[in-house]
Coordinates of N, CA, C and O in Angstrom, one line a residue:
H28 N 112.1 85.3 102.3 CA 112.8 84.4 101.5 C 113.6 85.1 100.4 O 114.5 84.5 99.8
V29 N 113.3 86.3 100.1 CA 114.0 87.1 99.0 C 115.5 87.2 99.4 O 116.4 87.2 98.6
I30 N 115.7 87.5 100.7 CA 117.1 87.7 101.1 C 117.8 86.5 101.8 O 118.9 86.5 102.3
E31 N 117.1 85.4 101.8 CA 117.4 84.2 102.5 C 118.9 83.7 102.4 O 119.6 83.5 103.3
K32 N 119.4 83.6 101.2 CA 120.7 83.1 101.0 C 121.7 84.1 100.4 O 122.7 83.8 99.8
S33 N 121.4 85.4 100.7 CA 122.2 86.5 100.2 C 123.4 86.8 101.1 O 123.3 86.6 102.3
N34 N 124.5 87.3 100.5 CA 125.6 87.8 101.3 C 125.9 89.3 101.0 O 126.6 89.9 101.7
R35 N 125.2 89.7 99.9 CA 125.3 91.2 99.6 C 124.0 91.6 99.0 O 123.4 90.9 98.2
L36 N 123.5 92.7 99.5 CA 122.2 93.2 99.1 C 122.3 94.5 98.4 O 123.0 95.4 98.9
R37 N 121.6 94.7 97.3 CA 121.5 95.9 96.6 C 120.1 96.2 96.2 O 119.3 95.2 95.9
V38 N 119.6 97.4 96.2 CA 118.3 97.8 95.9 C 118.3 98.7 94.7 O 119.2 99.6 94.7
I39 N 117.5 98.5 93.7 CA 117.4 99.4 92.5 C 116.2 100.3 92.8 O 115.1 99.9 92.9
L40 N 116.5 101.6 92.8 CA 115.4 102.6 93.0 C 114.7 102.9 91.7 O 115.1 102.4 90.6
H41 N 113.6 103.6 91.8 CA 112.8 103.9 90.6 C 113.5 104.6 89.4 O 113.2 104.4 88.3
D42 N 114.6 105.3 89.8 CA 115.3 106.0 88.7 C 116.5 105.2 88.3 O 117.4 105.7 87.7
R43 N 116.6 103.9 88.6 CA 117.6 103.0 88.3 C 118.9 103.2 89.1 O 119.9 102.5 88.7
T44 N 118.9 104.0 90.1 CA 120.1 104.1 91.0 C 120.2 102.8 91.8 O 119.2 102.3 92.3
I45 N 121.4 102.3 91.9 CA 121.6 101.1 92.7 C 122.3 101.5 94.0 O 123.3 102.2 94.0
V46 N 121.7 101.0 95.1 CA 122.2 101.4 96.4 C 122.4 100.1 97.2 O 121.7 99.1 97.1
D47 N 123.4 100.1 98.1 CA 123.6 99.0 99.0 C 122.6 99.0 100.1 O 122.0 100.0 100.5
A48 N 122.3 97.8 100.6 CA 121.3 97.6 101.7 C 121.9 96.7 102.7 O 122.7 95.8 102.4
E49 N 121.4 96.8 103.9 CA 121.7 95.9 105.0 C 120.5 95.4 105.7 O 119.5 96.2 105.8
V50 N 120.5 94.2 106.2 CA 119.4 93.7 106.9 C 119.3 94.2 108.3 O 120.3 94.1 109.1
I51 N 118.2 94.8 108.7 CA 118.0 95.3 110.0 C 117.3 94.3 110.9 O 117.6 94.1 112.0
G52 N 116.4 93.5 110.3 CA 115.7 92.4 111.0 C 115.0 91.6 110.1 O 114.6 92.0 108.9
K53 N 114.7 90.3 110.5 CA 113.9 89.4 109.7 C 113.0 88.6 110.5 O 113.4 88.2 111.7
A54 N 111.9 88.2 109.9 CA 110.9 87.4 110.6 C 110.5 86.3 109.6 O 109.5 86.3 108.9
P55 N 111.3 85.2 109.6 CA 111.1 84.1 108.6 C 109.7 83.5 108.8 O 109.1 83.0 107.8
R56 N 109.2 83.4 110.0 CA 107.8 82.8 110.2 C 106.8 83.6 109.4 O 105.7 83.1 109.1
S57 N 107.0 84.9 109.2 CA 106.0 85.7 108.5 C 106.5 86.1 107.1 O 105.8 86.8 106.4
D58 N 107.7 85.7 106.7 CA 108.3 86.0 105.5 C 108.5 87.5 105.2 O 108.2 88.0 104.1
I59 N 108.9 88.2 106.3 CA 109.0 89.7 106.2 C 110.5 90.0 106.7 O 111.0 89.4 107.6
A60 N 111.1 90.9 106.0 CA 112.4 91.5 106.4 C 112.4 93.0 106.2 O 111.7 93.5 105.4
V61 N 113.2 93.6 107.0 CA 113.4 95.1 106.9 C 114.9 95.3 106.5 O 115.8 94.8 107.1
L62 N 115.0 96.1 105.4 CA 116.3 96.5 104.9 C 116.5 98.0 105.1 O 115.6 98.7 105.0
K63 N 117.7 98.3 105.4 CA 118.1 99.8 105.4 C 119.0 100.0 104.2 O 119.9 99.3 104.0
I64 N 118.6 101.0 103.4 CA 119.3 101.4 102.2 C 120.1 102.7 102.4 O 119.6 103.5 103.2
K65 N 121.2 102.8 101.7 CA 122.0 104.0 101.8 C 121.7 104.8 100.6 O 122.4 104.7 99.6
A66 N 120.7 105.7 100.7 CA 120.3 106.5 99.6 C 119.9 107.9 100.2 O 119.4 108.0 101.3
P67 N 120.1 108.9 99.4 CA 119.7 110.3 99.8 C 118.2 110.3 100.0 O 117.4 109.7 99.2
R68 N 117.7 111.0 101.0 CA 116.3 111.1 101.3 C 115.5 111.7 100.1 O 114.4 111.3 99.9
S69 N 116.2 112.5 99.3 CA 115.5 113.1 98.2 C 115.1 112.1 97.1 O 114.3 112.3 96.3
K70 N 115.8 110.9 97.1 CA 115.5 109.9 96.1 C 114.4 108.9 96.6 O 114.0 108.1 95.8
L71 N 113.9 109.1 97.8 CA 113.0 108.2 98.4 C 111.6 108.8 98.5 O 111.4 110.0 98.8
K72 N 110.6 108.0 98.2 CA 109.2 108.5 98.3 C 108.4 107.5 99.1 O 108.4 106.3 98.7
Q73 N 107.8 107.9 100.1 CA 107.1 107.0 101.0 C 105.7 106.6 100.4 O 105.0 107.4 99.8
I74 N 105.4 105.3 100.5 CA 104.1 104.8 100.0 C 103.1 105.1 101.1 O 103.4 105.1 102.3
V75 N 101.9 105.3 100.7 CA 100.8 105.5 101.6 C 100.3 104.1 102.1 O 100.1 103.2 101.3
V76 N 100.3 103.9 103.4 CA 100.0 102.6 104.0 C 98.5 102.6 104.3 O 98.0 103.5 105.0
G77 N 97.8 101.6 103.8 CA 96.4 101.4 104.0 C 96.1 100.5 105.1 O 96.9 100.4 106.1
S78 N 95.0 99.8 105.1 CA 94.6 98.9 106.1 C 94.2 97.6 105.4 O 93.6 97.6 104.3
S79 N 94.3 96.4 106.1 CA 93.9 95.2 105.5 C 92.6 94.6 106.3 O 92.1 93.6 105.9
S80 N 92.2 95.4 107.3 CA 91.1 94.9 108.1 C 89.8 95.0 107.5 O 88.8 94.3 107.8
D81 N 89.7 95.9 106.5 CA 88.4 96.1 105.8 C 88.3 95.7 104.4 O 87.5 96.1 103.6
L82 N 89.3 94.8 104.0 CA 89.3 94.3 102.6 C 88.1 93.4 102.3 O 87.6 92.8 103.2
Q83 N 87.7 93.4 101.0 CA 86.6 92.5 100.7 C 86.9 91.7 99.4 O 87.6 92.2 98.5
V84 N 86.4 90.5 99.4 CA 86.6 89.7 98.2 C 86.0 90.4 97.0 O 84.9 90.9 97.1
G85 N 86.7 90.4 95.9 CA 86.2 91.0 94.7 C 86.7 92.4 94.5 O 86.6 93.0 93.4
Q86 N 87.4 92.9 95.5 CA 88.0 94.3 95.5 C 89.2 94.3 94.5 O 89.9 93.3 94.5
N87 N 89.3 95.3 93.7 CA 90.4 95.5 92.8 C 91.7 95.7 93.5 O 91.8 96.4 94.5
V88 N 92.8 95.0 93.0 CA 94.1 95.1 93.6 C 95.1 95.2 92.5 O 94.9 94.7 91.4
Y89 N 96.3 95.7 92.9 CA 97.4 95.8 91.9 C 98.7 95.4 92.5 O 99.0 95.7 93.7
A90 N 99.5 94.5 91.8 CA 100.7 94.0 92.3 C 101.9 94.7 91.5 O 101.8 94.8 90.3
I91 N 102.9 95.1 92.2 CA 104.1 95.6 91.5 C 105.3 94.8 91.9 O 105.4 94.4 93.1
G92 N 106.1 94.5 91.0 CA 107.3 93.7 91.3 C 108.3 93.6 90.1 O 108.2 94.5 89.2
C93 N 109.1 92.6 90.2 CA 110.2 92.4 89.2 C 110.2 91.0 88.8 O 111.2 90.3 88.9
P94 N 109.0 90.5 88.2 CA 109.0 89.1 87.8 C 110.0 88.8 86.7 O 110.0 89.5 85.7
Y95 N 110.7 87.7 87.0 CA 111.7 87.2 86.0 C 112.7 88.3 85.6 O 113.1 88.4 84.4
G96 N 113.0 89.3 86.5 CA 113.9 90.4 86.2 C 113.3 91.5 85.4 O 114.0 92.5 85.1
L97 N 112.0 91.5 85.2 CA 111.3 92.6 84.4 C 110.8 93.6 85.4 O 109.7 93.5 86.0
D98 N 111.7 94.6 85.7 CA 111.4 95.6 86.8 C 110.2 96.5 86.5 O 109.8 96.6 85.3
N99 N 109.6 97.0 87.5 CA 108.5 97.9 87.5 C 107.3 97.2 86.7 O 106.5 97.9 86.0
T100 N 107.1 95.9 86.9 CA 105.9 95.3 86.3 C 104.7 95.5 87.2 O 104.7 95.3 88.4
F101 N 103.6 95.8 86.5 CA 102.3 96.2 87.2 C 101.3 95.2 86.7 O 101.1 95.0 85.5
S102 N 100.6 94.5 87.6 CA 99.6 93.6 87.2 C 98.3 93.9 88.0 O 98.4 94.4 89.1
T103 N 97.2 93.5 87.4 CA 95.9 93.8 88.1 C 95.1 92.6 88.4 O 95.4 91.5 87.8
G104 N 94.2 92.7 89.3 CA 93.4 91.5 89.7 C 92.4 91.9 90.7 O 92.1 93.1 91.0
V105 N 91.9 90.9 91.4 CA 91.0 91.2 92.5 C 91.4 90.3 93.7 O 92.2 89.4 93.6
I106 N 90.9 90.6 94.8 CA 91.1 89.8 96.0 C 90.2 88.6 95.8 O 89.0 88.7 95.7
S107 N 90.8 87.4 95.8 CA 90.0 86.2 95.5 C 89.5 85.6 96.8 O 88.5 84.9 96.8
A108 N 90.3 85.8 97.9 CA 89.8 85.2 99.2 C 90.6 85.9 100.3 O 91.7 86.5 100.0
L109 N 90.1 85.9 101.5 CA 90.8 86.4 102.7 C 90.9 85.3 103.7 O 90.2 84.4 103.7
G110 N 91.9 85.5 104.6 CA 92.0 84.6 105.7 C 92.6 83.3 105.3 O 92.5 82.3 106.1
R111 N 93.4 83.2 104.2 CA 94.0 81.9 103.8 C 95.2 81.6 104.8 O 95.8 82.5 105.4
T112 N 95.6 80.4 104.8 CA 96.8 79.9 105.5 C 97.7 79.3 104.5 O 97.3 78.4 103.7
I113 N 99.0 79.7 104.5 CA 100.0 79.1 103.6 C 101.2 78.7 104.4 O 101.3 79.1 105.6
K114 N 102.1 77.9 103.8 CA 103.3 77.5 104.5 C 104.4 78.5 104.1 O 104.6 78.8 102.9
S115 N 105.2 78.9 105.1 CA 106.4 79.7 104.8 C 107.5 78.9 104.4 O 107.4 77.6 104.4
R116 N 108.6 79.5 104.0 CA 109.8 78.7 103.6 C 110.4 77.9 104.7 O 111.1 76.9 104.5
T117 N 110.1 78.3 106.0 CA 110.5 77.6 107.1 C 109.5 76.5 107.6 O 109.6 76.0 108.6
D118 N 108.5 76.2 106.7 CA 107.5 75.2 106.9 C 106.5 75.6 108.0 O 105.8 74.8 108.6
R119 N 106.5 76.9 108.5 CA 105.6 77.3 109.4 C 104.4 77.9 108.7 O 104.5 78.4 107.6
R120 N 103.3 77.9 109.4 CA 102.1 78.4 108.8 C 102.0 80.0 108.9 O 102.3 80.5 110.0
I121 N 101.7 80.6 107.8 CA 101.4 82.0 107.8 C 99.9 82.1 107.7 O 99.3 81.7 106.6
R122 N 99.3 82.7 108.7 CA 97.8 82.7 108.7 C 97.3 84.1 108.2 O 98.0 85.1 108.2
N123 N 96.0 84.0 107.8 CA 95.3 85.3 107.4 C 95.9 86.0 106.2 O 95.8 87.2 106.2
V124 N 96.4 85.3 105.3 CA 97.0 86.0 104.1 C 95.9 86.3 103.1 O 94.8 85.7 103.1
I125 N 96.2 87.3 102.2 CA 95.3 87.7 101.2 C 95.6 86.9 99.9 O 96.7 86.7 99.5
Q126 N 94.5 86.3 99.3 CA 94.7 85.6 98.1 C 94.2 86.5 96.9 O 93.2 87.1 97.0
T127 N 95.0 86.5 95.9 CA 94.7 87.4 94.7 C 94.9 86.7 93.4 O 95.8 85.8 93.3
D128 N 94.2 87.1 92.4 CA 94.5 86.5 91.0 C 95.3 87.5 90.2 O 95.6 87.2 89.1
A129 N 95.8 88.6 90.8 CA 96.7 89.5 90.1 C 98.0 88.7 89.9 O 98.4 87.9 90.7
A130 N 98.6 88.8 88.7 CA 99.7 88.0 88.3 C 100.9 88.2 89.3 O 101.4 89.3 89.3
I131 N 101.2 87.2 90.0 CA 102.4 87.2 90.9 C 103.3 86.1 90.5 O 102.8 84.9 90.4
N132 N 104.5 86.4 90.2 CA 105.5 85.4 89.7 C 106.7 85.5 90.5 O 106.9 86.4 91.3
P133 N 107.7 84.5 90.3 CA 109.0 84.7 91.0 C 109.6 86.0 90.6 O 109.7 86.4 89.5
G134 N 109.9 86.8 91.6 CA 110.4 88.2 91.4 C 109.4 89.2 91.9 O 109.8 90.4 92.1
N135 N 108.2 88.8 92.2 CA 107.2 89.7 92.8 C 107.3 89.8 94.3 O 106.8 90.7 94.9
S136 N 107.9 88.7 94.9 CA 108.0 88.7 96.3 C 108.6 89.9 96.9 O 109.7 90.4 96.4
G137 N 108.0 90.4 98.0 CA 108.5 91.6 98.6 C 107.9 92.9 98.0 O 108.1 94.0 98.6
G138 N 107.3 92.8 96.9 CA 106.7 93.9 96.3 C 105.3 94.2 96.9 O 104.7 93.4 97.6
P139 N 104.8 95.4 96.6 CA 103.5 95.8 97.2 C 102.3 95.3 96.5 O 102.3 95.1 95.3
L140 N 101.3 95.0 97.3 CA 99.9 94.8 96.8 C 99.2 96.0 97.2 O 99.1 96.4 98.4
L141 N 98.6 96.7 96.2 CA 97.9 98.0 96.4 C 96.4 97.9 96.2 O 96.0 97.0 95.4
D142 N 95.7 98.8 96.9 CA 94.3 98.9 96.6 C 94.1 99.9 95.5 O 95.0 100.5 94.9
S143 N 92.8 100.2 95.1 CA 92.6 101.1 93.9 C 93.0 102.5 94.2 O 93.0 103.3 93.3
A144 N 93.2 102.9 95.4 CA 93.7 104.2 95.8 C 95.2 104.3 95.8 O 95.8 105.3 96.2
G145 N 95.9 103.2 95.5 CA 97.3 103.2 95.5 C 97.9 103.0 96.9 O 99.1 103.2 97.1
R146 N 97.1 102.6 97.9 CA 97.6 102.3 99.3 C 98.1 100.9 99.4 O 97.5 100.0 98.9
L147 N 99.2 100.8 100.2 CA 99.7 99.4 100.5 C 98.8 98.7 101.3 O 98.4 99.1 102.4
I148 N 98.3 97.5 100.8 CA 97.4 96.6 101.6 C 98.1 95.3 101.9 O 97.6 94.5 102.7
G149 N 99.2 95.0 101.3 CA 99.9 93.7 101.5 C 101.2 93.7 100.9 O 101.6 94.5 100.1
V150 N 102.0 92.6 101.2 CA 103.3 92.4 100.7 C 103.3 91.0 100.0 O 103.0 90.0 100.6
N151 N 103.5 91.0 98.7 CA 103.4 89.8 97.9 C 104.5 88.8 98.4 O 105.6 89.2 98.7
T152 N 104.0 87.5 98.5 CA 105.0 86.6 99.1 C 105.0 85.2 98.5 O 106.1 84.6 98.5
A153 N 103.9 84.7 97.9 CA 104.0 83.4 97.4 C 102.9 83.1 96.3 O 102.0 84.0 96.1
I154 N 103.1 82.0 95.6 CA 102.1 81.6 94.6 C 101.9 80.1 94.8 O 102.7 79.4 95.3
I155 N 100.8 79.6 94.2 CA 100.6 78.2 94.1 C 100.5 78.0 92.6 O 99.7 78.6 91.9
S156 N 101.4 77.1 92.1 CA 101.5 76.9 90.7 C 102.3 75.6 90.4 O 103.4 75.4 90.9
E157 N 101.8 74.7 89.6 CA 102.5 73.5 89.2 C 103.6 73.8 88.2 O 104.6 73.1 88.2
S158 N 103.4 74.9 87.4 CA 104.5 75.2 86.4 C 105.5 76.2 87.0 O 106.6 76.4 86.3
G159 N 105.3 76.8 88.1 CA 106.2 77.8 88.6 C 105.9 79.2 88.2 O 106.5 80.2 88.7
S160 N 104.9 79.4 87.3 CA 104.5 80.7 86.8 C 103.1 81.0 87.4 O 102.4 80.1 87.9
S161 N 102.7 82.2 87.2 CA 101.4 82.6 87.8 C 100.3 81.7 87.3 O 100.1 81.5 86.1
A162 N 99.5 81.2 88.2 CA 98.3 80.4 87.8 C 97.1 81.1 88.4 O 96.0 80.5 88.5
G163 N 97.2 82.4 88.7 CA 96.1 83.2 89.3 C 95.8 82.9 90.7 O 94.8 83.3 91.2
I164 N 96.8 82.3 91.4 CA 96.7 82.0 92.8 C 97.9 82.6 93.5 O 98.9 81.9 93.7
G165 N 97.9 83.8 93.9 CA 99.0 84.5 94.6 C 98.6 84.9 96.0 O 97.4 85.0 96.3
F166 N 99.6 85.1 96.8 CA 99.3 85.5 98.2 C 100.1 86.7 98.7 O 101.3 86.8 98.2
A167 N 99.6 87.4 99.6 CA 100.3 88.6 100.1 C 100.0 88.6 101.7 O 98.9 88.3 102.1
I168 N 101.1 89.0 102.4 CA 101.0 89.2 103.8 C 100.2 90.5 104.0 O 100.5 91.5 103.5
P169 N 99.1 90.5 104.8 CA 98.3 91.7 105.0 C 99.1 92.8 105.7 O 99.9 92.6 106.6
V170 N 98.8 94.0 105.3 CA 99.6 95.2 105.8 C 99.5 95.4 107.3 O 100.4 95.8 107.9
D171 N 98.3 95.0 107.8 CA 98.2 95.1 109.3 C 99.2 94.2 110.0 O 99.7 94.6 111.1
E172 N 99.5 93.1 109.5 CA 100.5 92.2 110.0 C 101.9 92.8 109.9 O 102.7 92.7 110.8
V173 N 102.1 93.3 108.7 CA 103.4 94.0 108.4 C 103.6 95.1 109.4 O 104.7 95.3 110.0
R174 N 102.6 95.9 109.6 CA 102.7 97.1 110.6 C 103.0 96.6 112.0 O 103.6 97.3 112.8
R175 N 102.5 95.4 112.3 CA 102.8 94.9 113.7 C 104.2 94.4 113.8 O 104.9 94.5 114.8
I176 N 104.7 93.8 112.7 CA 106.0 93.1 112.8 C 107.2 94.1 112.6 O 108.2 94.0 113.2
V177 N 107.0 95.0 111.6 CA 108.2 95.9 111.2 C 108.7 96.7 112.4 O 110.0 96.8 112.5
P178 N 107.9 97.3 113.3 CA 108.6 98.1 114.4 C 109.4 97.2 115.3 O 110.5 97.6 115.8
Q179 N 109.0 95.9 115.5 CA 109.8 95.0 116.3 C 111.1 94.7 115.5 O 112.2 94.5 116.2
L180 N 111.1 94.5 114.2 CA 112.3 94.2 113.5 C 113.2 95.3 113.5 O 114.5 95.1 113.7
I181 N 112.7 96.5 113.5 CA 113.6 97.7 113.5 C 114.2 97.9 114.9 O 115.4 98.1 115.1
R182 N 113.4 97.6 115.9 CA 113.9 97.8 117.3 C 114.8 96.6 117.8 O 115.8 96.9 118.4
Y183 N 114.3 95.4 117.6 CA 115.0 94.2 118.1 C 115.8 93.4 117.1 O 116.5 92.5 117.5
G184 N 115.5 93.6 115.8 CA 116.1 92.7 114.8 C 115.3 91.4 114.6 O 115.7 90.6 113.8
K185 N 114.3 91.2 115.4 CA 113.5 90.0 115.3 C 112.1 90.3 116.0 O 111.9 91.3 116.6
V186 N 111.2 89.3 115.8 CA 109.9 89.4 116.4 C 109.9 88.8 117.7 O 110.4 87.6 117.9
I187 N 109.4 89.5 118.7 CA 109.3 88.9 120.1 C 107.9 88.4 120.2 O 106.9 89.1 120.2
R188 N 107.8 87.1 120.4 CA 106.5 86.4 120.5 C 106.3 85.9 121.9 O 107.3 85.5 122.6
P189 N 105.1 86.0 122.5 CA 104.9 85.5 123.8 C 104.9 84.0 123.8 O 104.7 83.4 122.8
G190 N 105.2 83.5 125.0 CA 105.3 82.0 125.1 C 105.0 81.6 126.6 O 105.0 82.5 127.5
L191 N 104.7 80.3 126.7 CA 104.4 79.8 128.1 C 105.6 79.5 128.9 O 105.6 79.3 130.1
G192 N 106.8 79.3 128.2 CA 108.0 79.0 128.9 C 108.1 77.5 129.2 O 108.8 77.1 130.2
I193 N 107.5 76.7 128.4 CA 107.5 75.3 128.6 C 107.7 74.6 127.3 O 107.4 75.1 126.2
T194 N 108.2 73.3 127.3 CA 108.2 72.4 126.2 C 107.3 71.3 126.6 O 107.4 70.8 127.7
V195 N 106.5 70.8 125.6 CA 105.6 69.7 125.9 C 105.9 68.5 125.0 O 106.5 68.7 124.0
F196 N 105.5 67.4 125.5 CA 105.7 66.1 124.7 C 104.7 66.2 123.5 O 103.7 66.7 123.6
S197 N 105.2 65.6 122.4 CA 104.4 65.6 121.2 C 103.2 64.7 121.3 O 103.2 63.8 122.2
N198 N 102.3 64.8 120.4 CA 101.1 63.9 120.5 C 101.6 62.4 120.3 O 101.0 61.5 120.9
R199 N 102.6 62.2 119.5 CA 103.1 60.8 119.3 C 103.6 60.3 120.6 O 103.4 59.1 120.9
D200 N 104.5 61.1 121.3 CA 105.0 60.7 122.6 C 103.9 60.4 123.5 O 103.9 59.4 124.3
M201 N 102.9 61.3 123.5 CA 101.8 61.1 124.5 C 101.0 59.8 124.2 O 100.7 59.0 125.1
N202 N 100.8 59.5 122.9 CA 100.1 58.2 122.5 C 100.9 57.0 122.9 O 100.4 56.0 123.4
D203 N 102.3 57.1 122.7 CA 103.1 56.0 123.2 C 103.1 55.8 124.7 O 103.0 54.6 125.1
L204 N 103.1 56.9 125.4 CA 103.0 56.7 126.9 C 101.7 56.2 127.3 O 101.6 55.4 128.3
R205 N 100.6 56.7 126.6 CA 99.3 56.2 127.0 C 99.1 54.7 126.7 O 98.6 54.0 127.5
E206 N 99.6 54.3 125.5 CA 99.6 52.9 125.1 C 100.4 52.0 126.1 O 100.0 50.8 126.4
A207 N 101.4 52.5 126.6 CA 102.3 51.8 127.6 C 101.7 51.8 129.0 O 102.2 51.1 129.9
G208 N 100.6 52.5 129.2 CA 99.9 52.5 130.5 C 100.4 53.5 131.5 O 100.0 53.5 132.6
Y209 N 101.2 54.5 131.0 CA 101.8 55.5 131.9 C 100.9 56.7 132.0 O 101.0 57.5 133.0
L210 N 100.0 56.9 131.1 CA 99.1 58.0 131.2 C 97.6 57.6 131.1 O 97.3 56.7 130.4
R211 N 96.8 58.4 131.8 CA 95.4 58.2 131.7 C 94.8 59.6 131.5 O 95.3 60.6 132.0
G212 N 93.7 59.7 130.8 CA 93.0 60.9 130.6 C 93.6 61.8 129.5 O 94.4 61.3 128.8
N213 N 93.2 63.0 129.5 CA 93.6 63.9 128.4 C 94.4 65.1 129.1 O 94.2 65.4 130.3
G214 N 95.1 65.8 128.3 CA 95.8 67.0 128.8 C 97.2 67.1 128.1 O 97.4 66.5 127.0
V215 N 98.0 68.0 128.7 CA 99.3 68.2 128.1 C 100.4 67.8 129.1 O 100.2 68.1 130.3
L216 N 101.3 67.0 128.6 CA 102.4 66.6 129.5 C 103.6 67.5 129.3 O 104.2 67.6 128.2
V217 N 104.0 68.1 130.4 CA 105.1 69.1 130.3 C 106.4 68.3 130.3 O 106.7 67.5 131.2
K218 N 107.3 68.6 129.4 CA 108.6 68.0 129.2 C 109.7 68.8 129.9 O 110.5 68.2 130.5
E219 N 109.6 70.1 129.8 CA 110.6 71.0 130.3 C 110.0 72.4 130.7 O 109.1 72.9 130.0
V220 N 110.5 73.0 131.8 CA 110.1 74.3 132.1 C 111.3 75.2 132.0 O 112.4 74.9 132.6
Y221 N 111.3 76.3 131.3 CA 112.4 77.2 131.1 C 112.7 78.0 132.4 O 111.7 78.4 133.0
P222 N 114.0 78.2 132.7 CA 114.2 79.1 133.9 C 113.7 80.5 133.7 O 113.6 81.0 132.6

């Protein structure tokens, strides 16, 4: 959602150098995008990528971002819960996200969620707040999901998801057909089969 309505992208590096960026791929269902920046390799430092499969509730975490334009903001907290489900900007469910009480505000999205060893364990994506500011309920996409999605975004520009190759009638349509006496029993009614 950070790049959702943009027509020009720029990235500010740690030394305040501003570089142009282009979108290589995006996965709106997972709220992840890959950008390519035009910067000398000498100005880039790779983050150590951890794992999200062994995270535990209560574990210390650190969020880095640019909340309200305040760059290089560092906040601390713990993992409050694992395996949460939230809605993406496209109204699709993002499953298995990390919940944290580390302060995440508008501007933190896309920033790293780190473990106590400084390893990337998630990408900050959303908050729940009636005021729009941090209420101690922030969410991050687990790094294992990011590692699965990013190679596809780099290679194809999108995520390739498996499918059955069919469209089915909705539950509402099924109920209407059942009430009209056209259907008996349970199951899935196939509406269309793709070539």
